[in-house]
Amino acid sequence: MASAELGKRESARLRKSVRASYRDLSKFRKARYERISSYIGNAFCREGKNTKDRTPLNLLELAVSTYTQSLMSANPQVLVTSDWSKLRQHTAQLEAALNFLVRRINLEESLAEVVLNALFGMGIAKVGLDRAGSVHEDRRYFRSGQPFADSVDPDNFVYDTSASKWRDCSFAGDLVRVPIDELEMDPEMDQRVVKRLQEMESRRDKAEDAESEETVRTLSGNGGPENDEYGRWAALWNVILYRERVVVILPDADLSEGDNDVLPLKVSPWEGPTGGPYRLLRFGAVPDNIEPLAPLSVLEDLHDLANTIYNKVARRVNEAKQNVLFSAGDEEDARRQQGAKDLEWIRGDPQTAKEVSLGGVDGPMLAFAMNVVEVFKSMGGNLDVLAGLSPAAGTLGQEQLISESAGKRMKQMSRQVTAMIRGVVRDLGYYLWTDPLIELPLTRPMPGYEEIEIPFLWTPDMKVGDYYDYNIDIDPYSLTESTPTERLAAFQQFWQGAVMPMMPLLAQQGIMVNMMEVLKYVSRCLRIKDMTRFLETGAPIPENAEPPGARHTPAATSRTYNHVNNPGNPQKSNSQRMLASLLSGGNGVSAASGGPR
C-alpha cells in the first residue's frame, strides 16, 4: 500500500490524535520519572530527586530486587499441547522450535526489562518480524526474517487515550531511531518525506534546546539536546491502526512541529497476530483506566518519608556536641578540671562544672522512622520473608506456612507475568508457523534412549494442521532460576514422599531402582564430579544376611519429647522492643541486642 493511499486528510487526523494522546500521557511519564528518581536516590550520577540529602535507606531498591528476582530471572520454558489426537505427535517439534527461538533471541533479557518497567508504571513488550524494510530499533541483533520480542520504553509509547480499555484503543505506537541513510536506500519509504527528514530533525533539535521534557534517559546525562550524535538519525513513530489493520510510519519531527501537509513515510497492511504487536503488563488495575497503579507508586511516599527522617536524625548526630558549663569566678577550678587526667584527684567544688549535651539521636524520631520501615515492608507484601533476609518463625514448619501466606500477593503478580509471557510466546510462534522459508536446527530424544539427542532440521513441510490447533503455554516455575541445592531438596522430598512408600509395589512389578543413576544426578546437583568413584562393585549380599557395617539397635527404646514455644518472628519482636525502648526514653541497646538491662 503506498503512503499516498492514506490521504492528507486521514494523515492529518492521525497526527493530531497521536499528538494529543502523547500530550495526555505526559503526567504519567512525569510521575514515572519522579518514581525512578526516588529509586536511584543520589547514588546514580548524583541526578536523582534527593540531590541534597543522601539515601541511607534505599527501600525502593529492596522492593525492586525482591520483586524482579521472584517474578523473572530465567528464560521461560514453553509447553505445547493439542486437543486433537492426530496433532499430539507433532507438538514436540513446535515446542522444541519455540524453546530454540526463546534461547536464540535471549527472551529473558527483554522480559526482565518489561517486568522492571511494570514495577514503576506499565510494562510494554513488542513482538514482530524483523525483515527487509521494517523499522526496528535493535535490528542488528536479528537476522532478516527472524521474530523478535523487545521491551518498549514507556517514554516512547503512545496509545489512544480516549479509550478506557485497551481492547477499545483505535491506535498504539512506539518511537524508534533509525539512520536516515537506511531510509534513503529503502524503496518502500516515501522518498519525498525522507528528503525533508534532515531539515525537520534540525528544526526539532533547535526547539528541544529551548524546552525539552525530562525523561528517564536524562538522569544519567544521556540523550540531552546538547549531545552530538554520530551520523544522521531520524525519530519515527510506528503506529498501528487496529480497525484498519495497517501500520503507519510517521516522522516524530512532523508531530513536534504540527505540520499537516507531510504524508507518512510508509503505510503497510498489518500481517501479524490479531491482537497487534504490543503486550502489556499492568500489576495494579484501575477501573476504566488503561494506566495501572504501579506497585512502587504506593511505596514511594514511605520511602521518601523514611529517608527524610533518617537524614534529619543524621544531621542531629553530626551536629551533636557536649560542653561543660562553669559559673563566673570559678575559672581556676575549671582549668584544673580541663587539664586533669583520667581518674586524677583534683581540688575544687563538685558543683563548679556541669556537662551539657546538645543534639544527638532523638528517640521518638528514630522510633517513628523504624516504624515507617516496618510499614513499608508490610505494604510491599512482607518483603523480609520474600527476600529471605530474616527468619519469620522459629521452626521450619511455621517458616513454610508464613512464606506461603506472604507469597499470595507475589503469586498474583506472577500469574500476570505468566499471562503476558504466554501472549508474547504465542505471537512468536505465529511468526514461526507462518514463515514459508524457515529452517531451524533442532534435536529430539531417541525413542527408548531419552538421554541421546538426535539432530534434525525443522522445515515448513513438517508443519501439520493449523497453528491455532495447538495450545501454547508457559511453565510458570521456569521463570525463576533454581539453584542445584534447591533442585536436590525437591528431589529428596519427592523421593521420600513418593518413591520410598511405593518400593514394595514397585518390587512386585519387577521395577528396581538404579542407584548409580540416582548418585549421578545427586553429584550433578552438588557439583561433585563422578561420585560413583566412592563406591565399589562386589558380590550381591544374600537376602537374610546382614550387610557389612550394619548397626544393631535394641528391641526396646525410649524417647523423651520436649516442647519449646518459640516467638513467631524474632526480628519483629526485637524491633518492637527497640521501639518501646526508644519511646520510653532509653537508648534501645539492651532491648535489641540482649545486653545488660
PDB file of N, CA, C and O in Angstrom, residues 36 57 112 141 168 214 226 228 340 390 464 481-482 496 515 586:
ATOM      1  N   ILE A  36      11.369   6.901  39.535  1.00  0.00           N
ATOM      2  CA  ILE A  36      12.702   6.349  39.283  1.00  0.00           C
ATOM      3  C   ILE A  36      13.765   7.228  39.923  1.00  0.00           C
ATOM      4  O   ILE A  36      14.809   6.729  40.375  1.00  0.00           O
ATOM      5  N   LEU A  57      18.562   4.721  53.370  1.00  0.00           N
ATOM      6  CA  LEU A  57      17.686   3.542  53.311  1.00  0.00           C
ATOM      7  C   LEU A  57      17.018   3.506  51.943  1.00  0.00           C
ATOM      8  O   LEU A  57      15.982   4.121  51.734  1.00  0.00           O
ATOM      9  N   ALA A 112      12.674  -9.366  31.340  1.00  0.00           N
ATOM     10  CA  ALA A 112      13.079  -8.788  32.629  1.00  0.00           C
ATOM     11  C   ALA A 112      12.937  -7.273  32.607  1.00  0.00           C
ATOM     12  O   ALA A 112      12.540  -6.656  33.605  1.00  0.00           O
ATOM     13  N   TYR A 141      20.678  -7.189  16.005  1.00  0.00           N
ATOM     14  CA  TYR A 141      20.800  -8.431  16.743  1.00  0.00           C
ATOM     15  C   TYR A 141      20.027  -9.580  16.093  1.00  0.00           C
ATOM     16  O   TYR A 141      20.078 -10.692  16.589  1.00  0.00           O
ATOM     17  N   ASP A 168     -10.307  -1.361  23.349  1.00  0.00           N
ATOM     18  CA  ASP A 168     -11.072  -0.353  22.613  1.00  0.00           C
ATOM     19  C   ASP A 168     -10.177   0.699  21.956  1.00  0.00           C
ATOM     20  O   ASP A 168     -10.694   1.628  21.322  1.00  0.00           O
ATOM     21  N   GLU A 214      11.754  16.243  30.560  1.00  0.00           N
ATOM     22  CA  GLU A 214      12.682  15.360  31.250  1.00  0.00           C
ATOM     23  C   GLU A 214      12.230  13.915  31.092  1.00  0.00           C
ATOM     24  O   GLU A 214      11.063  13.594  31.329  1.00  0.00           O
ATOM     25  N   GLU A 226      22.133  18.664  24.124  1.00  0.00           N
ATOM     26  CA  GLU A 226      23.493  19.127  23.896  1.00  0.00           C
ATOM     27  C   GLU A 226      24.415  18.013  23.407  1.00  0.00           C
ATOM     28  O   GLU A 226      25.561  18.263  23.037  1.00  0.00           O
ATOM     29  N   ASP A 228      25.914  15.593  20.836  1.00  0.00           N
ATOM     30  CA  ASP A 228      26.002  15.482  19.389  1.00  0.00           C
ATOM     31  C   ASP A 228      25.998  14.013  18.995  1.00  0.00           C
ATOM     32  O   ASP A 228      26.770  13.206  19.529  1.00  0.00           O
ATOM     33  N   ALA A 340      42.994  17.999  83.861  1.00  0.00           N
ATOM     34  CA  ALA A 340      43.208  16.797  84.668  1.00  0.00           C
ATOM     35  C   ALA A 340      43.161  15.553  83.797  1.00  0.00           C
ATOM     36  O   ALA A 340      42.467  15.496  82.781  1.00  0.00           O
ATOM     37  N   SER A 390      15.385 -12.506  56.753  1.00  0.00           N
ATOM     38  CA  SER A 390      15.300 -12.809  58.178  1.00  0.00           C
ATOM     39  C   SER A 390      14.326 -13.957  58.379  1.00  0.00           C
ATOM     40  O   SER A 390      13.397 -14.143  57.584  1.00  0.00           O
ATOM     41  N   VAL A 464       1.999 -29.476  10.583  1.00  0.00           N
ATOM     42  CA  VAL A 464       0.759 -30.212  10.354  1.00  0.00           C
ATOM     43  C   VAL A 464      -0.371 -29.493  11.076  1.00  0.00           C
ATOM     44  O   VAL A 464      -0.245 -29.123  12.247  1.00  0.00           O
ATOM     45  N   GLU A 481      14.934 -18.847  38.425  1.00  0.00           N
ATOM     46  CA  GLU A 481      16.043 -19.807  38.367  1.00  0.00           C
ATOM     47  C   GLU A 481      16.223 -20.473  39.719  1.00  0.00           C
ATOM     48  O   GLU A 481      16.260 -19.811  40.756  1.00  0.00           O
ATOM     49  N   SER A 482      16.328 -21.796  39.718  1.00  0.00           N
ATOM     50  CA  SER A 482      16.526 -22.559  40.942  1.00  0.00           C
ATOM     51  C   SER A 482      17.969 -23.029  41.020  1.00  0.00           C
ATOM     52  O   SER A 482      18.577 -23.396  40.019  1.00  0.00           O
ATOM     53  N   GLN A 496      11.468 -39.268  49.099  1.00  0.00           N
ATOM     54  CA  GLN A 496      10.988 -39.752  50.392  1.00  0.00           C
ATOM     55  C   GLN A 496       9.466 -39.816  50.461  1.00  0.00           C
ATOM     56  O   GLN A 496       8.909 -40.702  51.115  1.00  0.00           O
ATOM     57  N   MET A 515      20.417 -47.169  41.464  1.00  0.00           N
ATOM     58  CA  MET A 515      21.078 -46.282  42.403  1.00  0.00           C
ATOM     59  C   MET A 515      22.253 -45.544  41.774  1.00  0.00           C
ATOM     60  O   MET A 515      22.591 -44.432  42.186  1.00  0.00           O
ATOM     61  N   GLY A 586      14.776   5.314  76.497  1.00  0.00           N
ATOM     62  CA  GLY A 586      16.005   4.534  76.577  1.00  0.00           C
ATOM     63  C   GLY A 586      16.781   4.604  75.294  1.00  0.00           C
ATOM     64  O   GLY A 586      16.338   5.146  74.282  1.00  0.00           O
TER      65      GLY A 586
END
